Amino acid sequence: MASLSECARKAGFGEHKIGAIELAAEEAIVNIIKYSYAGAEGTITVICSEDNDKRLHIDIIDSGPPFNPLMKDTPDTASGIDDRAIGGLGIFFIKKMTDDVSYRREGNRNILSITVEKEDREQGTGNREQK
Amino acid sequence: MEISTRKEKDVAVVTVSGRIDAITAPDFEGHLDGLIVQGNKLILINLSGLGYISSAGLRSILSSAKKLKGLSGEIFFTGLQGPVEEVFQISGFQSIFKIFPSEGEALNNF
């Protein structure tokens, strides 16, 4: 995790973005340990690279059985303490904290690709002028 | 992660700093459960020194909150800031728990 933060820092990402990247990576890794390897031993590889367009690409790779974490249901974030399911937030956080996330199966590997932009995208759609 | 607890009248005030991640969350939950077992019904958690929390941390909080609610108790918060506040917002935790701007205001409420 430290080397991932270092990769983001070298690419010029600020502390707030680095926190979001760490969170997304932790959630992805915990998910693999829980569901893809399901308690069995296995290797997880994290590859971090920067492109020419101020974006950081993080691939998180495991060799467990095919498992697409993005197919999980979105949790109900409006329910109260009693009805709130314990768990289910991890993948939701990855989607919320990053700019793009996709899954693919290559050979015997699951690859989760996360993209984070250096600058926050403009929040255009939600903030249109009200007439 | 560092945790300290003190008692203010009937309220156990838990101050946690550092990180609550998948590694440290079980310890945090164990600490809260210990307070519940000791009979504490009101737990105020001060997050002003917390720099990071992941879904594992939220899971621990929710699990303890459910136990405490079953005993007619309550967990509430103060000191939300930065990335921790953002995580509370995104997860909807900000609307399921009482959140106070300061310890003083939280304690005055009970």
PDB file of C-alpha atoms in Angstrom:
ATOM      1  CA  MET A   1       0.000   0.000   0.000  1.00  0.00           C
ATOM      2  CA  ALA A   2       2.879   2.342   0.816  1.00  0.00           C
ATOM      3  CA  SER A   3       4.436   1.842  -2.616  1.00  0.00           C
ATOM      4  CA  LEU A   4       1.100   2.592  -4.272  1.00  0.00           C
ATOM      5  CA  SER A   5       0.895   5.906  -2.402  1.00  0.00           C
ATOM      6  CA  GLU A   6       4.480   6.589  -3.390  1.00  0.00           C
ATOM      7  CA  CYS A   7       3.605   5.949  -7.055  1.00  0.00           C
ATOM      8  CA  ALA A   8       0.703   8.425  -6.832  1.00  0.00           C
ATOM      9  CA  ARG A   9       2.858  10.971  -4.998  1.00  0.00           C
ATOM     10  CA  LYS A  10       5.589  10.751  -7.656  1.00  0.00           C
ATOM     11  CA  ALA A  11       2.936  11.290 -10.322  1.00  0.00           C
ATOM     12  CA  GLY A  12       2.034  14.547  -8.572  1.00  0.00           C
ATOM     13  CA  PHE A  13      -1.203  13.530  -6.875  1.00  0.00           C
ATOM     14  CA  GLY A  14      -2.199  15.475  -3.765  1.00  0.00           C
ATOM     15  CA  GLU A  15      -2.877  13.979  -0.330  1.00  0.00           C
ATOM     16  CA  HIS A  16      -6.654  13.948  -0.790  1.00  0.00           C
ATOM     17  CA  LYS A  17      -6.405  11.961  -4.026  1.00  0.00           C
ATOM     18  CA  ILE A  18      -3.790   9.654  -2.524  1.00  0.00           C
ATOM     19  CA  GLY A  19      -6.214   8.896   0.326  1.00  0.00           C
ATOM     20  CA  ALA A  20      -8.909   8.023  -2.215  1.00  0.00           C
ATOM     21  CA  ILE A  21      -6.474   5.782  -4.123  1.00  0.00           C
ATOM     22  CA  GLU A  22      -5.439   3.972  -0.927  1.00  0.00           C
ATOM     23  CA  LEU A  23      -9.065   3.445  -0.012  1.00  0.00           C
ATOM     24  CA  ALA A  24      -9.977   2.060  -3.445  1.00  0.00           C
ATOM     25  CA  ALA A  25      -6.970  -0.287  -3.402  1.00  0.00           C
ATOM     26  CA  GLU A  26      -7.691  -1.531   0.124  1.00  0.00           C
ATOM     27  CA  GLU A  27     -11.311  -2.248  -0.766  1.00  0.00           C
ATOM     28  CA  ALA A  28     -10.288  -4.122  -3.928  1.00  0.00           C
ATOM     29  CA  ILE A  29      -7.656  -6.192  -2.115  1.00  0.00           C
ATOM     30  CA  VAL A  30      -9.934  -7.046   0.842  1.00  0.00           C
ATOM     31  CA  ASN A  31     -12.552  -8.110  -1.670  1.00  0.00           C
ATOM     32  CA  ILE A  32     -10.159 -10.463  -3.436  1.00  0.00           C
ATOM     33  CA  ILE A  33      -9.053 -12.026  -0.142  1.00  0.00           C
ATOM     34  CA  LYS A  34     -12.667 -12.533   0.929  1.00  0.00           C
ATOM     35  CA  TYR A  35     -14.341 -13.636  -2.285  1.00  0.00           C
ATOM     36  CA  SER A  36     -11.861 -14.550  -4.995  1.00  0.00           C
ATOM     37  CA  TYR A  37      -9.378 -16.463  -2.822  1.00  0.00           C
ATOM     38  CA  ALA A  38     -12.043 -17.010  -0.141  1.00  0.00           C
ATOM     39  CA  GLY A  39      -9.528 -17.700   2.598  1.00  0.00           C
ATOM     40  CA  ALA A  40      -7.134 -19.765   0.439  1.00  0.00           C
ATOM     41  CA  GLU A  41      -3.615 -18.498  -0.126  1.00  0.00           C
ATOM     42  CA  GLY A  42      -2.885 -16.569  -3.286  1.00  0.00           C
ATOM     43  CA  THR A  43      -0.906 -13.734  -4.769  1.00  0.00           C
ATOM     44  CA  ILE A  44      -2.230 -10.255  -5.437  1.00  0.00           C
ATOM     45  CA  THR A  45      -0.273  -7.986  -7.763  1.00  0.00           C
ATOM     46  CA  VAL A  46      -0.752  -4.230  -7.874  1.00  0.00           C
ATOM     47  CA  ILE A  47       0.592  -2.329 -10.875  1.00  0.00           C
ATOM     48  CA  CYS A  48       0.607   1.441 -10.869  1.00  0.00           C
ATOM     49  CA  SER A  49       1.359   3.582 -13.922  1.00  0.00           C
ATOM     50  CA  GLU A  50       0.814   7.111 -15.099  1.00  0.00           C
ATOM     51  CA  ASP A  51      -0.263   8.162 -18.591  1.00  0.00           C
ATOM     52  CA  ASN A  52       0.406  11.366 -20.494  1.00  0.00           C
ATOM     53  CA  ASP A  53      -3.013  12.677 -19.633  1.00  0.00           C
ATOM     54  CA  LYS A  54      -2.533  13.184 -15.873  1.00  0.00           C
ATOM     55  CA  ARG A  55      -4.229   9.905 -15.062  1.00  0.00           C
ATOM     56  CA  LEU A  56      -3.083   7.135 -12.768  1.00  0.00           C
ATOM     57  CA  HIS A  57      -3.891   3.557 -13.776  1.00  0.00           C
ATOM     58  CA  ILE A  58      -3.919   0.885 -11.118  1.00  0.00           C
ATOM     59  CA  ASP A  59      -4.321  -2.778 -12.050  1.00  0.00           C
ATOM     60  CA  ILE A  60      -5.097  -5.175  -9.225  1.00  0.00           C
ATOM     61  CA  ILE A  61      -4.554  -8.747 -10.332  1.00  0.00           C
ATOM     62  CA  ASP A  62      -5.330 -12.099  -8.711  1.00  0.00           C
ATOM     63  CA  SER A  63      -5.351 -15.712  -9.887  1.00  0.00           C
ATOM     64  CA  GLY A  64      -8.529 -16.849  -8.147  1.00  0.00           C
ATOM     65  CA  PRO A  65     -11.585 -18.259  -9.907  1.00  0.00           C
ATOM     66  CA  PRO A  66     -13.394 -15.831 -12.234  1.00  0.00           C
ATOM     67  CA  PHE A  67     -14.979 -13.154 -10.070  1.00  0.00           C
ATOM     68  CA  ASN A  68     -16.303  -9.804 -11.182  1.00  0.00           C
ATOM     69  CA  PRO A  69     -16.697  -7.643  -8.055  1.00  0.00           C
ATOM     70  CA  LEU A  70     -18.470  -4.921 -10.035  1.00  0.00           C
ATOM     71  CA  MET A  71     -21.524  -7.178 -10.395  1.00  0.00           C
ATOM     72  CA  LYS A  72     -22.284  -6.780  -6.690  1.00  0.00           C
ATOM     73  CA  ASP A  73     -25.441  -4.897  -5.790  1.00  0.00           C
ATOM     74  CA  THR A  74     -25.179  -1.289  -4.739  1.00  0.00           C
ATOM     75  CA  PRO A  75     -25.823  -1.055  -1.009  1.00  0.00           C
ATOM     76  CA  ASP A  76     -28.826   0.848   0.278  1.00  0.00           C
ATOM     77  CA  THR A  77     -27.105   3.866   1.806  1.00  0.00           C
ATOM     78  CA  ALA A  78     -30.399   5.351   2.984  1.00  0.00           C
ATOM     79  CA  SER A  79     -31.464   2.605   5.404  1.00  0.00           C
ATOM     80  CA  GLY A  80     -31.230   3.017   9.193  1.00  0.00           C
ATOM     81  CA  ILE A  81     -29.127   1.115  11.747  1.00  0.00           C
ATOM     82  CA  ASP A  82     -31.542  -1.796  12.055  1.00  0.00           C
ATOM     83  CA  ASP A  83     -31.963  -2.448   8.342  1.00  0.00           C
ATOM     84  CA  ARG A  84     -28.441  -1.620   7.321  1.00  0.00           C
ATOM     85  CA  ALA A  85     -26.549  -4.642   6.048  1.00  0.00           C
ATOM     86  CA  ILE A  86     -23.116  -5.061   7.581  1.00  0.00           C
ATOM     87  CA  GLY A  87     -20.724  -4.824   4.655  1.00  0.00           C
ATOM     88  CA  GLY A  88     -21.199  -4.347   0.941  1.00  0.00           C
ATOM     89  CA  LEU A  89     -19.709  -0.862   0.900  1.00  0.00           C
ATOM     90  CA  GLY A  90     -16.236  -1.660  -0.417  1.00  0.00           C
ATOM     91  CA  ILE A  91     -16.959  -1.875  -4.143  1.00  0.00           C
ATOM     92  CA  PHE A  92     -19.328   1.076  -3.831  1.00  0.00           C
ATOM     93  CA  PHE A  93     -16.412   3.121  -2.406  1.00  0.00           C
ATOM     94  CA  ILE A  94     -14.154   2.127  -5.312  1.00  0.00           C
ATOM     95  CA  LYS A  95     -16.774   3.360  -7.780  1.00  0.00           C
ATOM     96  CA  LYS A  96     -17.363   6.588  -5.869  1.00  0.00           C
ATOM     97  CA  MET A  97     -13.738   7.500  -5.110  1.00  0.00           C
ATOM     98  CA  THR A  98     -12.243   6.869  -8.552  1.00  0.00           C
ATOM     99  CA  ASP A  99     -12.998   8.039 -12.080  1.00  0.00           C
ATOM    100  CA  ASP A 100     -13.274   4.685 -13.792  1.00  0.00           C
ATOM    101  CA  VAL A 101     -13.189   1.037 -12.800  1.00  0.00           C
ATOM    102  CA  SER A 102     -13.478  -2.021 -15.013  1.00  0.00           C
ATOM    103  CA  TYR A 103     -13.067  -5.769 -14.712  1.00  0.00           C
ATOM    104  CA  ARG A 104     -11.701  -8.271 -17.167  1.00  0.00           C
ATOM    105  CA  ARG A 105     -10.652 -11.915 -17.128  1.00  0.00           C
ATOM    106  CA  GLU A 106      -7.358 -12.675 -18.857  1.00  0.00           C
ATOM    107  CA  GLY A 107      -6.265 -16.301 -18.912  1.00  0.00           C
ATOM    108  CA  ASN A 108      -6.455 -17.455 -15.304  1.00  0.00           C
ATOM    109  CA  ARG A 109      -6.324 -13.961 -13.863  1.00  0.00           C
ATOM    110  CA  ASN A 110      -8.901 -11.446 -12.634  1.00  0.00           C
ATOM    111  CA  ILE A 111      -7.874  -7.897 -13.447  1.00  0.00           C
ATOM    112  CA  LEU A 112      -9.546  -4.894 -11.856  1.00  0.00           C
ATOM    113  CA  SER A 113      -8.436  -1.676 -13.556  1.00  0.00           C
ATOM    114  CA  ILE A 114      -8.900   1.589 -11.724  1.00  0.00           C
ATOM    115  CA  THR A 115      -8.321   5.030 -13.240  1.00  0.00           C
ATOM    116  CA  VAL A 116      -7.909   8.188 -11.173  1.00  0.00           C
ATOM    117  CA  GLU A 117      -7.655  11.659 -12.677  1.00  0.00           C
ATOM    118  CA  LYS A 118      -5.335  14.165 -11.090  1.00  0.00           C
ATOM    119  CA  GLU A 119      -7.939  16.898 -11.003  1.00  0.00           C
ATOM    120  CA  ASP A 120     -11.510  16.456  -9.837  1.00  0.00           C
ATOM    121  CA  ARG A 121     -13.836  16.391 -12.788  1.00  0.00           C
ATOM    122  CA  GLU A 122     -16.228  19.298 -13.022  1.00  0.00           C
ATOM    123  CA  GLN A 123     -19.450  18.501 -11.279  1.00  0.00           C
ATOM    124  CA  GLY A 124     -21.517  19.738 -14.189  1.00  0.00           C
ATOM    125  CA  THR A 125     -24.567  17.531 -14.333  1.00  0.00           C
ATOM    126  CA  GLY A 126     -25.823  17.875 -10.778  1.00  0.00           C
ATOM    127  CA  ASN A 127     -25.369  21.603 -10.464  1.00  0.00           C
ATOM    128  CA  ARG A 128     -27.221  23.007 -13.427  1.00  0.00           C
ATOM    129  CA  GLU A 129     -28.842  26.339 -12.922  1.00  0.00           C
ATOM    130  CA  GLN A 130     -32.351  26.047 -11.649  1.00  0.00           C
ATOM    131  CA  LYS A 131     -34.871  28.156 -13.498  1.00  0.00           C
TER     132      LYS A 131
ATOM    133  CA  MET B   1      -4.352   3.389  15.287  1.00  0.00           C
ATOM    134  CA  GLU B   2      -4.481   4.720  18.829  1.00  0.00           C
ATOM    135  CA  ILE B   3      -7.541   4.565  21.041  1.00  0.00           C
ATOM    136  CA  SER B   4      -8.157   6.264  24.364  1.00  0.00           C
ATOM    137  CA  THR B   5     -11.312   6.307  26.443  1.00  0.00           C
ATOM    138  CA  ARG B   6     -12.523   8.465  29.294  1.00  0.00           C
ATOM    139  CA  LYS B   7     -15.816   8.769  31.075  1.00  0.00           C
ATOM    140  CA  GLU B   8     -17.835  12.005  31.133  1.00  0.00           C
ATOM    141  CA  LYS B   9     -20.851  11.402  33.382  1.00  0.00           C
ATOM    142  CA  ASP B  10     -22.739   8.587  31.632  1.00  0.00           C
ATOM    143  CA  VAL B  11     -20.919   8.908  28.342  1.00  0.00           C
ATOM    144  CA  ALA B  12     -17.840   6.912  27.343  1.00  0.00           C
ATOM    145  CA  VAL B  13     -15.779   9.220  25.144  1.00  0.00           C
ATOM    146  CA  VAL B  14     -13.594   7.266  22.733  1.00  0.00           C
ATOM    147  CA  THR B  15     -10.865   9.176  20.906  1.00  0.00           C
ATOM    148  CA  VAL B  16      -9.354   7.291  17.982  1.00  0.00           C
ATOM    149  CA  SER B  17      -6.512   8.519  15.810  1.00  0.00           C
ATOM    150  CA  GLY B  18      -4.439   7.182  12.923  1.00  0.00           C
ATOM    151  CA  ARG B  19      -6.103   4.720  10.578  1.00  0.00           C
ATOM    152  CA  ILE B  20      -9.011   2.318  10.846  1.00  0.00           C
ATOM    153  CA  ASP B  21      -8.434  -0.101   7.986  1.00  0.00           C
ATOM    154  CA  ALA B  22      -8.940  -3.827   7.397  1.00  0.00           C
ATOM    155  CA  ILE B  23      -5.956  -4.539   9.685  1.00  0.00           C
ATOM    156  CA  THR B  24      -6.930  -2.337  12.642  1.00  0.00           C
ATOM    157  CA  ALA B  25     -10.756  -2.485  12.430  1.00  0.00           C
ATOM    158  CA  PRO B  26     -11.084  -5.717  14.477  1.00  0.00           C
ATOM    159  CA  ASP B  27      -9.147  -4.081  17.356  1.00  0.00           C
ATOM    160  CA  PHE B  28     -11.387  -1.041  17.202  1.00  0.00           C
ATOM    161  CA  GLU B  29     -14.514  -3.190  17.227  1.00  0.00           C
ATOM    162  CA  GLY B  30     -13.072  -5.203  20.125  1.00  0.00           C
ATOM    163  CA  HIS B  31     -12.534  -1.974  22.069  1.00  0.00           C
ATOM    164  CA  LEU B  32     -16.126  -0.819  21.469  1.00  0.00           C
ATOM    165  CA  ASP B  33     -17.501  -4.248  22.346  1.00  0.00           C
ATOM    166  CA  GLY B  34     -15.458  -4.167  25.566  1.00  0.00           C
ATOM    167  CA  LEU B  35     -17.141  -0.890  26.519  1.00  0.00           C
ATOM    168  CA  ILE B  36     -20.557  -2.365  25.726  1.00  0.00           C
ATOM    169  CA  VAL B  37     -19.855  -5.453  27.834  1.00  0.00           C
ATOM    170  CA  GLN B  38     -18.848  -3.170  30.738  1.00  0.00           C
ATOM    171  CA  GLY B  39     -22.345  -1.702  30.580  1.00  0.00           C
ATOM    172  CA  ASN B  40     -21.676   1.580  28.770  1.00  0.00           C
ATOM    173  CA  LYS B  41     -24.858   2.615  26.970  1.00  0.00           C
ATOM    174  CA  LEU B  42     -23.714   5.924  25.498  1.00  0.00           C
ATOM    175  CA  ILE B  43     -20.535   5.994  23.446  1.00  0.00           C
ATOM    176  CA  LEU B  44     -19.252   9.197  21.871  1.00  0.00           C
ATOM    177  CA  ILE B  45     -16.543   8.599  19.280  1.00  0.00           C
ATOM    178  CA  ASN B  46     -14.254  11.539  18.525  1.00  0.00           C
ATOM    179  CA  LEU B  47     -12.782  11.176  15.029  1.00  0.00           C
ATOM    180  CA  SER B  48     -10.909  14.485  14.862  1.00  0.00           C
ATOM    181  CA  GLY B  49      -7.510  12.735  14.810  1.00  0.00           C
ATOM    182  CA  LEU B  50      -8.490  10.007  12.365  1.00  0.00           C
ATOM    183  CA  GLY B  51      -6.845  10.272   8.946  1.00  0.00           C
ATOM    184  CA  TYR B  52      -8.330   7.250   7.208  1.00  0.00           C
ATOM    185  CA  ILE B  53     -11.249   4.862   7.480  1.00  0.00           C
ATOM    186  CA  SER B  54     -12.262   2.142   5.041  1.00  0.00           C
ATOM    187  CA  SER B  55     -15.413   0.026   4.758  1.00  0.00           C
ATOM    188  CA  ALA B  56     -13.882  -2.422   7.253  1.00  0.00           C
ATOM    189  CA  GLY B  57     -13.940   0.370   9.845  1.00  0.00           C
ATOM    190  CA  LEU B  58     -17.536   1.279   9.028  1.00  0.00           C
ATOM    191  CA  ARG B  59     -18.479  -2.386   9.328  1.00  0.00           C
ATOM    192  CA  SER B  60     -16.993  -2.481  12.848  1.00  0.00           C
ATOM    193  CA  ILE B  61     -18.853   0.673  13.856  1.00  0.00           C
ATOM    194  CA  LEU B  62     -22.148  -0.615  12.452  1.00  0.00           C
ATOM    195  CA  SER B  63     -21.731  -3.983  14.114  1.00  0.00           C
ATOM    196  CA  SER B  64     -21.112  -2.398  17.537  1.00  0.00           C
ATOM    197  CA  ALA B  65     -23.933   0.118  16.993  1.00  0.00           C
ATOM    198  CA  LYS B  66     -26.381  -2.702  16.274  1.00  0.00           C
ATOM    199  CA  LYS B  67     -25.348  -4.520  19.475  1.00  0.00           C
ATOM    200  CA  LEU B  68     -25.678  -1.343  21.517  1.00  0.00           C
ATOM    201  CA  LYS B  69     -29.042  -0.476  20.007  1.00  0.00           C
ATOM    202  CA  GLY B  70     -30.291  -3.901  21.059  1.00  0.00           C
ATOM    203  CA  LEU B  71     -29.421  -2.831  24.634  1.00  0.00           C
ATOM    204  CA  SER B  72     -31.166   0.554  24.201  1.00  0.00           C
ATOM    205  CA  GLY B  73     -27.823   2.320  23.913  1.00  0.00           C
ATOM    206  CA  GLU B  74     -26.355   4.535  21.223  1.00  0.00           C
ATOM    207  CA  ILE B  75     -23.117   5.409  19.468  1.00  0.00           C
ATOM    208  CA  PHE B  76     -22.692   8.982  18.285  1.00  0.00           C
ATOM    209  CA  PHE B  77     -19.880  10.992  16.756  1.00  0.00           C
ATOM    210  CA  THR B  78     -17.954  14.223  16.788  1.00  0.00           C
ATOM    211  CA  GLY B  79     -14.839  15.507  15.028  1.00  0.00           C
ATOM    212  CA  LEU B  80     -15.730  14.460  11.497  1.00  0.00           C
ATOM    213  CA  GLN B  81     -13.315  16.019   9.017  1.00  0.00           C
ATOM    214  CA  GLY B  82     -11.525  15.505   5.702  1.00  0.00           C
ATOM    215  CA  PRO B  83     -11.500  12.025   4.184  1.00  0.00           C
ATOM    216  CA  VAL B  84     -13.323  10.510   7.171  1.00  0.00           C
ATOM    217  CA  GLU B  85     -16.223  12.905   6.705  1.00  0.00           C
ATOM    218  CA  GLU B  86     -16.260  12.098   2.995  1.00  0.00           C
ATOM    219  CA  VAL B  87     -16.527   8.358   3.716  1.00  0.00           C
ATOM    220  CA  PHE B  88     -19.342   8.998   6.218  1.00  0.00           C
ATOM    221  CA  GLN B  89     -21.135  11.043   3.571  1.00  0.00           C
ATOM    222  CA  ILE B  90     -20.791   8.555   0.720  1.00  0.00           C
ATOM    223  CA  SER B  91     -21.838   5.597   2.879  1.00  0.00           C
ATOM    224  CA  GLY B  92     -24.882   7.370   4.304  1.00  0.00           C
ATOM    225  CA  PHE B  93     -23.462   6.959   7.842  1.00  0.00           C
ATOM    226  CA  GLN B  94     -23.855  10.703   8.269  1.00  0.00           C
ATOM    227  CA  SER B  95     -27.626  10.262   8.245  1.00  0.00           C
ATOM    228  CA  ILE B  96     -27.906   7.109  10.381  1.00  0.00           C
ATOM    229  CA  PHE B  97     -25.822   8.392  13.301  1.00  0.00           C
ATOM    230  CA  LYS B  98     -26.062  11.540  15.392  1.00  0.00           C
ATOM    231  CA  ILE B  99     -23.093  13.758  14.605  1.00  0.00           C
ATOM    232  CA  PHE B 100     -22.121  16.754  16.713  1.00  0.00           C
ATOM    233  CA  PRO B 101     -19.813  19.661  15.833  1.00  0.00           C
ATOM    234  CA  SER B 102     -17.908  19.366  19.135  1.00  0.00           C
ATOM    235  CA  GLU B 103     -17.493  17.096  22.165  1.00  0.00           C
ATOM    236  CA  GLY B 104     -19.045  19.773  24.357  1.00  0.00           C
ATOM    237  CA  GLU B 105     -22.201  19.964  22.271  1.00  0.00           C
ATOM    238  CA  ALA B 106     -22.444  16.189  22.155  1.00  0.00           C
ATOM    239  CA  LEU B 107     -22.109  15.860  25.940  1.00  0.00           C
ATOM    240  CA  ASN B 108     -24.642  18.631  26.566  1.00  0.00           C
ATOM    241  CA  ASN B 109     -27.148  16.583  24.636  1.00  0.00           C
ATOM    242  CA  PHE B 110     -27.221  13.863  27.320  1.00  0.00           C
TER     243      PHE B 110
END
